[in-house]
Short mmCIF file of C-alpha atoms in Angstrom, two decimals:
data_model
loop_
_atom_site.label_atom_id
_atom_site.label_comp_id
_atom_site.label_asym_id
_atom_site.label_seq_id
_atom_site.Cartn_x
_atom_site.Cartn_y
_atom_site.Cartn_z
CA MET L 1 0.00 0.00 0.00
CA THR L 2 1.37 3.38 -1.04
CA GLU L 3 -0.35 6.72 -0.47
CA VAL L 4 0.50 10.39 -0.67
CA VAL L 5 -1.68 12.16 1.87
CA SER L 6 -0.41 15.77 1.84
CA GLU L 7 0.31 18.29 -0.90
CA ASN L 8 2.92 20.12 1.17
CA SER L 9 6.24 18.82 -0.11
CA GLU L 10 8.51 21.02 2.01
CA VAL L 11 9.29 18.13 4.36
CA THR L 12 8.60 14.49 3.50
CA VAL L 13 7.95 11.88 6.19
CA LEU L 14 7.81 8.16 5.37
CA LEU L 15 5.68 5.99 7.71
CA VAL L 16 6.62 2.29 7.68
CA ASP L 17 4.67 -0.33 9.65
CA ASP L 18 3.02 -3.67 8.78
CA ASN L 19 0.13 -2.90 11.13
CA PRO L 20 -2.57 -0.73 9.42
CA GLN L 21 -3.82 0.47 12.78
CA ASN L 22 -0.39 1.81 13.69
CA LEU L 23 -0.11 3.58 10.31
CA LYS L 24 -3.51 5.15 10.86
CA VAL L 25 -2.49 6.45 14.28
CA LEU L 26 0.72 7.94 12.88
CA TYR L 27 -1.14 9.50 9.95
CA GLU L 28 -3.78 11.04 12.19
CA THR L 29 -1.05 12.40 14.41
CA LEU L 30 0.91 14.13 11.60
CA LYS L 31 -1.69 14.86 8.91
CA ASP L 32 -2.31 18.50 9.86
CA LYS L 33 1.32 19.41 10.56
CA GLY L 34 2.19 20.44 6.99
CA TYR L 35 4.23 17.35 6.10
CA ARG L 36 4.14 15.38 2.88
CA LEU L 37 3.34 11.89 4.17
CA LEU L 38 4.28 8.62 2.44
CA ILE L 39 3.04 5.24 3.69
CA ALA L 40 4.56 1.77 3.27
CA ASN L 41 3.46 -1.51 4.94
CA GLU L 42 6.59 -3.55 4.27
CA GLY L 43 10.37 -3.17 3.86
CA GLU L 44 10.77 -3.38 0.06
CA LYS L 45 8.12 -0.77 -0.57
CA ALA L 46 9.74 1.46 2.06
CA LEU L 47 13.10 1.21 0.30
CA ASP L 48 11.50 1.98 -3.06
CA LEU L 49 9.66 5.05 -1.73
CA ALA L 50 12.75 6.29 0.08
CA HIS L 51 14.87 5.94 -3.05
CA ARG L 52 12.34 7.85 -5.18
CA HIS L 53 11.29 10.60 -2.76
CA HIS L 54 14.28 11.08 -0.39
CA PRO L 55 12.25 11.73 2.79
CA GLU L 56 13.78 13.77 5.59
CA VAL L 57 12.36 11.50 8.32
CA ILE L 58 11.44 7.79 8.26
CA LEU L 59 9.33 6.37 11.13
CA LEU L 60 10.32 2.72 10.87
CA ASP L 61 8.77 -0.26 12.69
CA ILE L 62 11.35 -2.82 13.80
CA MET L 63 9.19 -5.95 13.99
CA MET L 64 8.03 -6.59 10.39
CA PRO L 65 7.80 -9.89 8.44
CA GLU L 66 10.19 -10.75 5.59
CA MET L 67 12.42 -7.69 6.19
CA ASP L 68 12.61 -6.19 9.64
CA GLY L 69 13.35 -2.57 10.45
CA TYR L 70 17.01 -3.23 11.20
CA GLU L 71 17.65 -4.55 7.69
CA VAL L 72 15.67 -1.70 6.14
CA CYS L 73 17.76 0.80 8.09
CA GLU L 74 21.00 -0.91 7.13
CA ARG L 75 20.10 -0.83 3.43
CA LEU L 76 18.96 2.79 3.64
CA LYS L 77 22.28 3.82 5.16
CA ALA L 78 24.23 1.83 2.58
CA ASP L 79 22.59 3.67 -0.32
CA PRO L 80 24.13 7.15 -0.94
CA GLU L 81 20.73 8.35 -2.16
CA THR L 82 19.05 7.68 1.19
CA SER L 83 21.90 7.57 3.68
CA ASP L 84 21.13 11.04 5.08
CA CYS L 85 17.51 10.26 6.05
CA ALA L 86 16.75 10.42 9.77
CA VAL L 87 15.51 6.93 10.77
CA VAL L 88 13.36 6.88 13.92
CA PHE L 89 12.69 3.33 15.10
CA LEU L 90 9.20 2.33 16.34
CA SER L 91 8.93 -0.68 18.59
CA ALA L 92 7.20 -2.11 21.60
CA LEU L 93 10.56 -3.55 22.61
CA ASP L 94 11.99 -1.76 25.54
CA ASP L 95 15.26 -3.49 26.12
CA LEU L 96 18.59 -1.69 25.91
CA GLN L 97 20.18 -4.08 23.40
CA ALA L 98 17.46 -3.41 20.83
CA LYS L 99 18.04 0.33 21.08
CA VAL L 100 21.82 -0.03 20.90
CA LYS L 101 21.51 -2.18 17.78
CA GLY L 102 19.25 0.39 16.14
CA PHE L 103 21.65 3.23 16.85
CA SER L 104 24.63 1.17 15.66
CA LEU L 105 22.94 0.68 12.28
CA GLY L 106 22.52 4.43 11.82
CA GLY L 107 19.22 5.10 13.56
CA ALA L 108 18.70 8.66 14.73
CA ASP L 109 16.06 8.10 17.43
CA TYR L 110 13.73 5.59 19.11
CA ILE L 111 9.99 5.87 19.93
CA SER L 112 8.34 3.22 22.05
CA LYS L 113 4.88 1.88 21.38
CA PRO L 114 2.17 2.74 22.25
CA PHE L 115 2.77 6.16 20.67
CA GLN L 116 2.36 9.41 22.49
CA SER L 117 1.16 11.99 19.94
CA LEU L 118 3.06 14.92 21.36
CA GLU L 119 6.26 12.88 21.49
CA VAL L 120 5.89 11.80 17.84
CA ILE L 121 5.17 15.36 16.71
CA ALA L 122 8.11 16.81 18.62
CA ARG L 123 10.64 14.22 17.46
CA VAL L 124 9.55 14.36 13.81
CA LYS L 125 9.75 18.15 13.87
CA THR L 126 13.23 18.13 15.42
CA HIS L 127 14.68 15.54 13.05
CA ALA L 128 13.02 17.13 9.99
CA GLN L 129 14.60 20.50 10.79
CA VAL L 130 18.03 18.94 11.35
CA ILE L 131 17.97 16.96 8.10
CA ARG L 132 16.63 19.95 6.17
CA LEU L 133 19.45 22.14 7.43
CA GLU L 134 22.05 19.44 6.76
CA ARG L 135 20.83 19.01 3.20
CA GLU L 136 20.87 22.76 2.58
CA LEU L 137 24.37 22.94 3.99
CA GLN L 138 25.54 20.05 1.81
CA ALA L 139 23.95 21.65 -1.27
CA ARG L 140 25.69 24.92 -0.50
CA ASN L 141 29.00 23.13 0.01
CA ARG L 142 28.60 21.42 -3.35
CA GLU L 143 27.89 24.79 -4.96
CA LEU L 144 30.95 26.32 -3.34
CA GLN L 145 33.13 23.40 -4.40
CA SER L 146 31.76 23.66 -7.93
CA ASP L 147 32.36 27.41 -7.97
CA GLN L 148 35.85 26.91 -6.61
CA THR L 149 36.63 24.33 -9.26
CA ARG L 150 35.33 26.57 -12.02
CA ILE L 151 37.35 29.50 -10.71
CA LEU L 152 40.55 27.49 -10.42
CA ASN L 153 40.02 26.02 -13.87
CA SER L 154 39.40 29.44 -15.43
CA ILE L 155 42.44 31.16 -13.93
CA SER L 156 45.19 31.64 -16.49
CA GLU L 157 47.94 31.33 -13.88
CA GLY L 158 49.24 27.95 -12.85
CA ILE L 159 48.26 26.85 -9.34
CA TYR L 160 49.79 24.07 -7.24
CA GLY L 161 48.74 22.74 -3.89
CA LEU L 162 51.81 21.28 -2.13
CA ASP L 163 52.15 19.28 1.06
CA GLU L 164 54.80 20.11 3.64
CA ASN L 165 57.40 18.11 1.67
CA GLY L 166 56.68 19.89 -1.60
CA ILE L 167 54.70 17.03 -3.16
CA ILE L 168 52.08 18.29 -5.63
CA GLU L 169 48.59 17.42 -4.39
CA PHE L 170 46.66 19.65 -6.78
CA ALA L 171 47.35 21.23 -10.18
CA ASN L 172 44.88 23.33 -12.17
CA PRO L 173 44.54 23.16 -15.98
CA ALA L 174 46.69 26.29 -16.45
CA ALA L 175 49.57 24.63 -14.59
CA ALA L 176 49.24 21.59 -16.85
CA MET L 177 49.23 23.82 -19.95
CA ILE L 178 52.34 25.71 -18.83
CA MET L 179 54.11 22.45 -17.97
CA GLY L 180 53.08 20.78 -21.24
CA CYS L 181 51.61 17.64 -19.69
CA PRO L 182 48.28 16.40 -18.22
CA ALA L 183 47.46 17.60 -14.71
CA GLU L 184 47.25 14.02 -13.42
CA ASP L 185 50.91 13.50 -14.44
CA LEU L 186 51.92 16.30 -12.07
CA ILE L 187 50.08 14.94 -9.02
CA GLY L 188 52.39 13.12 -6.63
CA LYS L 189 55.61 14.59 -8.03
CA SER L 190 58.03 16.78 -6.11
CA PHE L 191 57.65 20.43 -7.01
CA PHE L 192 61.37 20.96 -6.45
CA ASP L 193 62.60 17.99 -8.51
CA LEU L 194 60.18 18.88 -11.28
CA HIS L 195 61.11 22.54 -11.64
CA PHE L 196 64.77 22.83 -10.58
CA SER L 197 67.75 20.95 -11.95
CA THR L 198 69.73 21.74 -8.77
CA ALA L 199 67.09 20.38 -6.39
CA ALA L 200 69.32 17.60 -5.08
CA GLU L 201 72.33 19.88 -4.52
CA CYS L 202 70.95 22.90 -2.63
CA GLN L 203 67.47 21.91 -1.50
CA ASP L 204 67.25 24.23 1.51
CA SER L 205 67.75 27.37 -0.59
CA LEU L 206 65.24 26.51 -3.31
CA PRO L 207 62.28 28.84 -3.91
CA VAL L 208 59.06 27.83 -2.04
CA MET L 209 61.01 25.56 0.34
CA ALA L 210 60.73 28.09 3.18
CA THR L 211 56.97 28.33 2.59
CA CYS L 212 56.48 24.56 2.81
CA ARG L 213 58.68 24.04 5.84
CA GLN L 214 58.49 27.32 7.78
CA GLY L 215 55.29 28.98 6.54
CA VAL L 216 57.12 31.97 5.06
CA ALA L 217 55.32 33.59 2.11
CA GLU L 218 57.51 34.23 -0.95
CA SER L 219 57.36 35.99 -4.30
CA GLN L 220 59.89 36.35 -7.08
CA ARG L 221 59.94 37.52 -10.68
CA ASP L 222 62.04 36.35 -13.61
CA ILE L 223 63.10 33.07 -12.05
CA ARG L 224 63.87 30.15 -14.37
CA LEU L 225 61.66 27.06 -13.99
CA LEU L 226 61.77 23.78 -15.88
CA ARG L 227 58.88 22.20 -17.80
CA ALA L 228 58.05 18.52 -17.78
CA ASP L 229 60.23 17.97 -20.89
CA GLY L 230 63.23 19.67 -19.25
CA SER L 231 63.02 22.95 -21.19
CA GLY L 232 63.19 26.15 -19.20
CA PHE L 233 61.10 29.31 -19.09
CA PRO L 234 61.17 32.60 -17.14
CA ALA L 235 58.46 32.72 -14.50
CA GLU L 236 56.93 34.81 -11.77
CA TYR L 237 55.60 33.00 -8.68
CA ARG L 238 53.94 33.66 -5.32
CA SER L 239 53.75 31.07 -2.58
CA THR L 240 51.61 31.23 0.57
CA PRO L 241 51.47 28.75 3.44
CA LYS L 242 48.51 26.37 3.92
CA LEU L 243 47.44 26.70 7.54
CA ASP L 244 44.78 24.83 9.48
CA ASP L 245 44.23 26.10 13.03
CA GLY L 246 47.74 27.50 12.96
CA GLU L 247 49.29 24.19 11.83
CA LEU L 248 51.34 24.22 8.61
CA HIS L 249 50.23 21.77 5.92
CA GLY L 250 52.29 22.86 2.92
CA ALA L 251 51.93 25.70 0.42
CA VAL L 252 49.87 27.10 -2.42
CA VAL L 253 51.99 28.23 -5.38
CA VAL L 254 50.69 30.53 -8.11
CA PHE L 255 53.01 30.91 -11.10
CA ARG L 256 53.00 32.07 -14.72
CA ASP L 257 55.21 32.06 -17.78
CA ILE L 258 56.44 35.62 -18.42
CA SER L 259 58.39 34.94 -21.64
CA VAL L 260 56.11 37.12 -23.76
CA GLU L 261 55.95 39.77 -21.05
CA LEU L 262 59.74 40.07 -20.90
CA ASP L 263 59.94 40.26 -24.70
CA ASN L 264 57.35 43.05 -24.64
CA GLU L 265 59.25 44.89 -21.92
CA ARG L 266 62.45 44.73 -23.95
CA ALA L 267 60.62 45.93 -27.04
CA LEU L 268 59.03 48.74 -25.03
CA GLU L 269 62.39 49.82 -23.65
CA GLU L 270 63.85 49.86 -27.17
CA ALA L 271 60.87 51.92 -28.32
CA ARG L 272 61.37 54.34 -25.44
CA THR L 273 65.03 54.72 -26.35
CA LEU L 274 64.11 55.38 -29.97
CA VAL L 275 61.45 57.92 -28.96
CA GLN L 276 63.94 59.70 -26.72
CA GLU L 277 66.48 59.82 -29.56
CA GLN L 278 63.84 61.21 -31.90
CA ARG L 279 62.72 63.71 -29.26
CA ASP L 280 66.29 64.94 -28.82
CA GLN L 281 66.75 65.17 -32.58
CA LEU L 282 63.50 67.11 -32.95
CA ALA L 283 64.48 69.44 -30.13
CA HIS L 284 67.87 70.04 -31.72
CA THR L 285 66.24 70.72 -35.09
CA SER L 286 63.85 73.12 -33.40
CA ARG L 287 66.78 74.98 -31.83
CA LEU L 288 68.49 75.25 -35.20
CA THR L 289 65.25 76.59 -36.68
CA THR L 290 64.98 79.14 -33.87
CA MET L 291 68.59 80.09 -34.39
CA GLY L 292 67.95 80.53 -38.10
CA GLU L 293 65.08 82.89 -37.31
CA MET L 294 67.33 84.83 -34.91
CA ALA L 295 70.41 84.73 -37.14
CA ALA L 296 70.04 88.26 -38.48
CA GLY L 297 69.68 89.66 -35.00
CA PHE L 298 72.67 87.74 -33.69
CA ALA L 299 74.69 88.81 -36.70
CA HIS L 300 73.89 92.39 -35.75
CA GLU L 301 74.77 91.61 -32.13
CA VAL L 302 78.19 90.26 -33.10
CA ASN L 303 78.78 92.94 -35.71
CA GLN L 304 78.51 95.75 -33.17
CA PRO L 305 81.52 94.73 -31.03
CA LEU L 306 83.50 93.79 -34.17
CA THR L 307 82.85 97.23 -35.66
CA ALA L 308 83.86 98.83 -32.39
CA ILE L 309 87.06 96.75 -32.29
CA THR L 310 87.90 97.86 -35.84
CA ASN L 311 87.37 101.52 -35.01
CA TYR L 312 89.35 101.32 -31.76
CA ALA L 313 92.18 99.56 -33.62
CA ARG L 314 92.32 102.36 -36.19
CA VAL L 315 92.40 104.96 -33.45
CA SER L 316 95.21 103.09 -31.72
CA LYS L 317 97.26 103.00 -34.94
CA ARG L 318 96.86 106.76 -35.42
CA MET L 319 97.84 107.38 -31.82
CA MET L 320 100.93 105.22 -32.17
CA ALA L 321 101.91 107.07 -35.36
CA LYS L 322 102.42 110.27 -33.36
CA GLU L 323 105.92 111.18 -32.22
CA GLN L 324 104.80 111.30 -28.58
CA PRO L 325 101.73 109.06 -28.28
CA ASP L 326 99.43 109.45 -25.25
CA LEU L 327 100.15 106.13 -23.59
CA GLU L 328 97.35 106.51 -21.05
CA LEU L 329 94.78 107.13 -23.78
CA LEU L 330 96.26 104.29 -25.80
CA GLN L 331 95.88 101.98 -22.78
CA GLU L 332 92.21 102.98 -22.44
CA THR L 333 91.62 102.31 -26.13
CA LEU L 334 93.24 98.88 -25.93
CA ASP L 335 91.10 98.10 -22.86
CA LYS L 336 88.02 98.98 -24.90
CA ILE L 337 89.20 96.65 -27.68
CA GLU L 338 89.56 93.86 -25.09
CA ALA L 339 86.12 94.56 -23.63
CA GLN L 340 84.46 94.50 -27.06
CA SER L 341 86.21 91.24 -27.93
CA HIS L 342 84.90 89.69 -24.69
CA ARG L 343 81.43 90.92 -25.59
CA ALA L 344 81.62 89.28 -29.04
CA SER L 345 83.02 86.11 -27.50
CA GLU L 346 80.16 85.96 -24.95
CA ILE L 347 77.56 86.35 -27.71
CA ILE L 348 79.13 83.53 -29.70
CA ARG L 349 79.44 81.39 -26.56
CA ARG L 350 75.73 81.79 -25.85
CA ILE L 351 74.87 80.86 -29.42
CA ARG L 352 77.02 77.75 -29.31
CA ARG L 353 75.64 76.72 -25.91
CA PHE L 354 72.07 77.04 -27.18
CA MET L 355 72.73 75.14 -30.41
CA LYS L 356 74.61 72.18 -28.93
CA LYS L 357 72.84 68.87 -28.34
CA PRO L 358 71.93 68.28 -24.68
CA ALA L 359 74.35 66.36 -22.55
CA THR L 360 73.21 63.02 -21.22
CA GLY L 361 71.54 63.23 -17.86
CA LYS L 362 70.04 66.11 -15.93
CA GLU L 363 71.65 68.72 -13.72
CA VAL L 364 70.80 70.52 -10.51
CA LEU L 365 70.00 74.04 -11.68
CA SER L 366 69.34 77.49 -10.24
CA VAL L 367 66.06 78.75 -11.69
CA LEU L 368 67.18 82.40 -11.41
CA VAL L 369 70.39 81.77 -13.40
CA LEU L 370 68.46 79.71 -15.94
CA LEU L 371 65.90 82.46 -16.56
CA GLU L 372 68.50 85.25 -16.66
CA ASP L 373 70.47 83.34 -19.31
CA THR L 374 67.25 82.86 -21.28
CA ARG L 375 66.47 86.58 -21.04
CA GLN L 376 69.87 87.34 -22.59
CA PHE L 377 69.07 84.98 -25.47
CA ALA L 378 65.88 86.96 -26.06
CA GLU L 379 67.58 90.38 -26.25
CA VAL L 380 67.40 90.40 -30.05
CA ASP L 381 63.66 89.57 -29.94
CA MET L 382 63.11 92.36 -27.42
CA ARG L 383 64.62 94.91 -29.83
CA ASN L 384 62.80 93.50 -32.87
CA ASN L 385 59.45 93.58 -31.04
CA GLU L 386 60.17 96.81 -29.17
CA GLY L 387 59.32 95.07 -25.93
CA GLY L 388 60.81 94.19 -22.59
CA ILE L 389 61.15 91.27 -20.20
CA GLU L 390 60.81 91.32 -16.41
CA VAL L 391 62.12 88.33 -14.46
CA ARG L 392 60.79 87.74 -10.93
CA VAL L 393 61.89 84.76 -8.86
CA GLU L 394 60.45 83.93 -5.44
CA ASP L 395 62.88 84.21 -2.52
CA ASP L 396 64.51 80.98 -1.34
CA LEU L 397 63.34 79.13 -4.45
CA PRO L 398 64.82 75.60 -4.41
CA GLU L 399 67.01 74.27 -7.17
CA VAL L 400 65.48 72.02 -9.82
CA LEU L 401 66.61 68.87 -11.59
CA ALA L 402 66.44 69.27 -15.37
CA ASP L 403 68.32 69.53 -18.66
CA PRO L 404 69.36 73.22 -18.89
CA ILE L 405 69.50 73.33 -22.71
CA GLN L 406 66.04 71.85 -23.18
CA VAL L 407 64.46 74.00 -20.46
CA GLN L 408 66.03 77.15 -21.94
CA GLN L 409 64.62 76.13 -25.32
CA VAL L 410 61.12 75.90 -23.83
CA ALA L 411 61.42 79.18 -21.91
CA LEU L 412 62.84 81.01 -24.95
CA ASN L 413 60.05 79.71 -27.18
CA LEU L 414 57.37 80.91 -24.74
CA ILE L 415 59.09 84.31 -24.25
CA ARG L 416 59.45 84.89 -28.01
CA ASN L 417 55.78 84.03 -28.53
CA ALA L 418 54.85 86.42 -25.70
CA LEU L 419 56.92 89.26 -27.20
CA GLU L 420 55.31 88.77 -30.61
CA ALA L 421 51.80 88.67 -29.06
CA THR L 422 52.49 91.86 -27.08
CA ARG L 423 53.69 93.69 -30.18
CA SER L 424 50.62 92.53 -32.16
CA ALA L 425 48.43 94.19 -29.53
CA GLU L 426 50.55 97.38 -29.80
CA SER L 427 51.30 97.14 -26.09
CA SER L 428 54.48 98.35 -24.44
CA THR L 429 53.96 96.40 -21.21
CA PRO L 430 56.92 94.06 -20.59
CA VAL L 431 56.51 90.28 -20.70
CA GLU L 432 56.50 88.93 -17.15
CA VAL L 433 58.55 85.79 -16.43
CA SER L 434 58.08 84.50 -12.87
CA ALA L 435 58.99 81.42 -10.84
CA ARG L 436 57.54 80.18 -7.56
CA ARG L 437 57.32 77.09 -5.40
CA CYS L 438 54.42 74.77 -6.30
CA GLY L 439 53.85 72.31 -3.46
CA ASP L 440 56.75 70.30 -2.08
CA GLN L 441 57.71 68.61 -5.32
CA CYS L 442 58.03 71.23 -8.04
CA VAL L 443 58.69 74.78 -9.18
CA ARG L 444 56.23 76.56 -11.49
CA ILE L 445 57.52 78.99 -14.14
CA GLU L 446 55.05 81.34 -15.85
CA VAL L 447 55.35 83.54 -18.95
CA LEU L 448 52.63 86.23 -18.98
CA ASP L 449 52.04 88.60 -21.89
CA HIS L 450 49.59 91.45 -22.51
CA GLY L 451 48.81 90.59 -26.09
CA VAL L 452 45.65 89.68 -27.96
CA GLY L 453 45.27 86.33 -26.15
CA VAL L 454 44.34 82.90 -27.50
CA PRO L 455 40.96 82.20 -29.17
CA GLU L 456 38.71 80.04 -26.99
CA ASP L 457 38.35 77.37 -29.67
CA ALA L 458 42.14 77.05 -29.85
CA GLU L 459 42.90 76.32 -26.18
CA GLU L 460 42.52 72.54 -26.40
CA LYS L 461 44.66 72.33 -29.56
CA LEU L 462 47.56 74.56 -28.52
CA PHE L 463 49.95 71.70 -27.77
CA HIS L 464 48.85 69.47 -30.66
CA PRO L 465 51.49 68.87 -33.35
CA PHE L 466 51.15 71.06 -36.48
CA TYR L 467 48.48 73.30 -34.94
CA THR L 468 49.32 77.02 -34.95
CA THR L 469 47.57 80.38 -34.62
CA LYS L 470 50.35 82.14 -36.57
CA ASP L 471 50.00 82.84 -40.29
CA GLU L 472 53.52 81.57 -41.02
CA GLY L 473 53.90 79.09 -38.15
CA MET L 474 54.52 75.34 -38.57
CA GLY L 475 52.84 74.27 -35.34
CA ILE L 476 55.77 72.34 -33.88
CA GLY L 477 56.98 74.85 -31.25
CA LEU L 478 54.50 74.19 -28.42
CA ALA L 479 54.26 70.47 -29.25
CA THR L 480 58.05 70.25 -28.90
CA CYS L 481 57.90 72.23 -25.65
CA ARG L 482 55.40 69.78 -24.20
CA SER L 483 57.58 66.81 -25.17
CA LEU L 484 60.66 68.43 -23.62
CA ILE L 485 58.93 69.35 -20.33
CA GLN L 486 57.37 65.90 -19.98
CA ALA L 487 60.86 64.45 -20.43
CA GLN L 488 61.94 66.51 -17.39
CA GLY L 489 59.11 65.01 -15.30
CA GLY L 490 57.03 68.19 -15.39
CA GLU L 491 53.89 69.51 -17.06
CA ILE L 492 53.12 72.42 -19.36
CA GLY L 493 49.84 74.27 -19.85
CA TYR L 494 47.93 77.44 -20.63
CA GLU L 495 45.73 79.71 -18.52
CA ARG L 496 43.58 82.65 -19.60
CA PRO L 497 44.29 85.71 -17.39
CA GLU L 498 41.29 87.78 -16.30
CA ALA L 499 43.05 90.99 -17.42
CA GLY L 500 43.63 89.65 -20.93
CA GLY L 501 46.67 88.38 -22.74
CA ALA L 502 47.98 84.85 -22.26
CA CYS L 503 49.77 82.91 -19.53
CA PHE L 504 51.78 79.81 -20.36
CA TYR L 505 53.38 77.83 -17.55
CA PHE L 506 55.50 74.75 -17.00
CA THR L 507 56.73 72.90 -13.94
CA LEU L 508 60.06 71.32 -13.07
CA PRO L 509 60.82 68.84 -10.26
CA VAL L 510 62.62 70.11 -7.19
CA ALA L 511 66.09 68.60 -6.85
CA HIS L 512 66.38 65.86 -4.20
CA ALA L 513 62.61 65.96 -3.50
CA GLU L 514 60.88 62.76 -2.42
CA GLY L 515 57.32 61.72 -3.17
CA GLN L 516 55.00 61.94 -6.16
CA PRO L 517 56.27 63.23 -9.54
CA CYS L 518 56.05 66.96 -10.16
CA ALA L 519 52.69 68.15 -11.46
CA ALA L 520 50.96 71.44 -12.06
CA ASP L 521 48.40 72.94 -9.67
#
């Protein structure tokens, strides 16, 4: 006889007894308690129902013909599908041995006949809740294990689980792929013998050994490991100890092949070197272009002292031709010749210093000296544009670390642009060049003019290559300036002053400063 007597399937209770009267009593006791009730009057039917419906609780009579309750319980516990059911024995037997036997076979509880309704209800409720919770916990554990397996299998890095002797207990698919062999071939092998040819010679100093034996976490990059076929590859690894209640049980090793990564790093470094060479070449070309534009002015600069030297020399010759030359006046004239020659030499020295390619490396520089030298370079532009330059440097300004030639090139470019803009606005106000401290890490240098300013739609394009607001410009000046300042570790930018004109600025890192790279406000 088989009967389903409740539609509530949240908890299933199987009632097993060969006595119909007993089944009726149990049914009447539990029918309104929200359980899904199954009924069987003999052992085989009970096993079949249990296998198909997996009840949480089985109320099982011991004394049944053909197959008693003990055998039913034993077979239930032997079947993985039904082994977690809570078996509650029902019997009129009241001796201790019968109860001990029932518990030894896997029984969860014992109810003596005749039944007490409240006792049956309480025990069924308790065991149903326990089994329900256990099954939910087991299901969650299976989900977690499945999730863990999927995660480990999807990770592109190789993962080993090692015991305290370094024997591989677990290897994920990525480890097998890196090693070039099935994962099962790695299990049981020594991590050290597998990956290091010197394992037998210096075992104590091998990577990961301290993690396995002492629980010390390790990490290392660009270490050479061996594959299963004996070939080597550069790797990065991290090892962490496996601990259980503070007891060391080996290590977990995560590793990856970085061959491609190292090749990319080398290629990137070569590209950086090439870019730096091209940047230096472009900067040098830009200086030559600037010098070409300033050539006429410098020629005039040099010609003045040379003309003076020629005139003073002629005067000296006429003085010496006299019978009684004025030696004191002659000495003064020769001193003037010497002074004019020094002036011509200084002009040529400045030209040569500006045109030369930058020396390798950066120098610790005084910002005041740097800007004063740049102002001297711009003297020709001041005369051509009928303008002036004012240099203001904050007191106690720290020294900076930069390439003096490249920084002068940037400052001169900005000053020349400012002088031209001021002239175009028919203004006589001098260009203002200032320097101040900007945080702890950098110095900010500003070039402010009182010209026509920059159109609003041009602000975002100012530092783009080949963009220019000049009719005859090529658009490489500001782009080159940005490249040069970024090479110093600084930034360059533009601000629109409220009073009009334009303000360009750049920053340079303070020498010997620690912390974040220099950046603009």
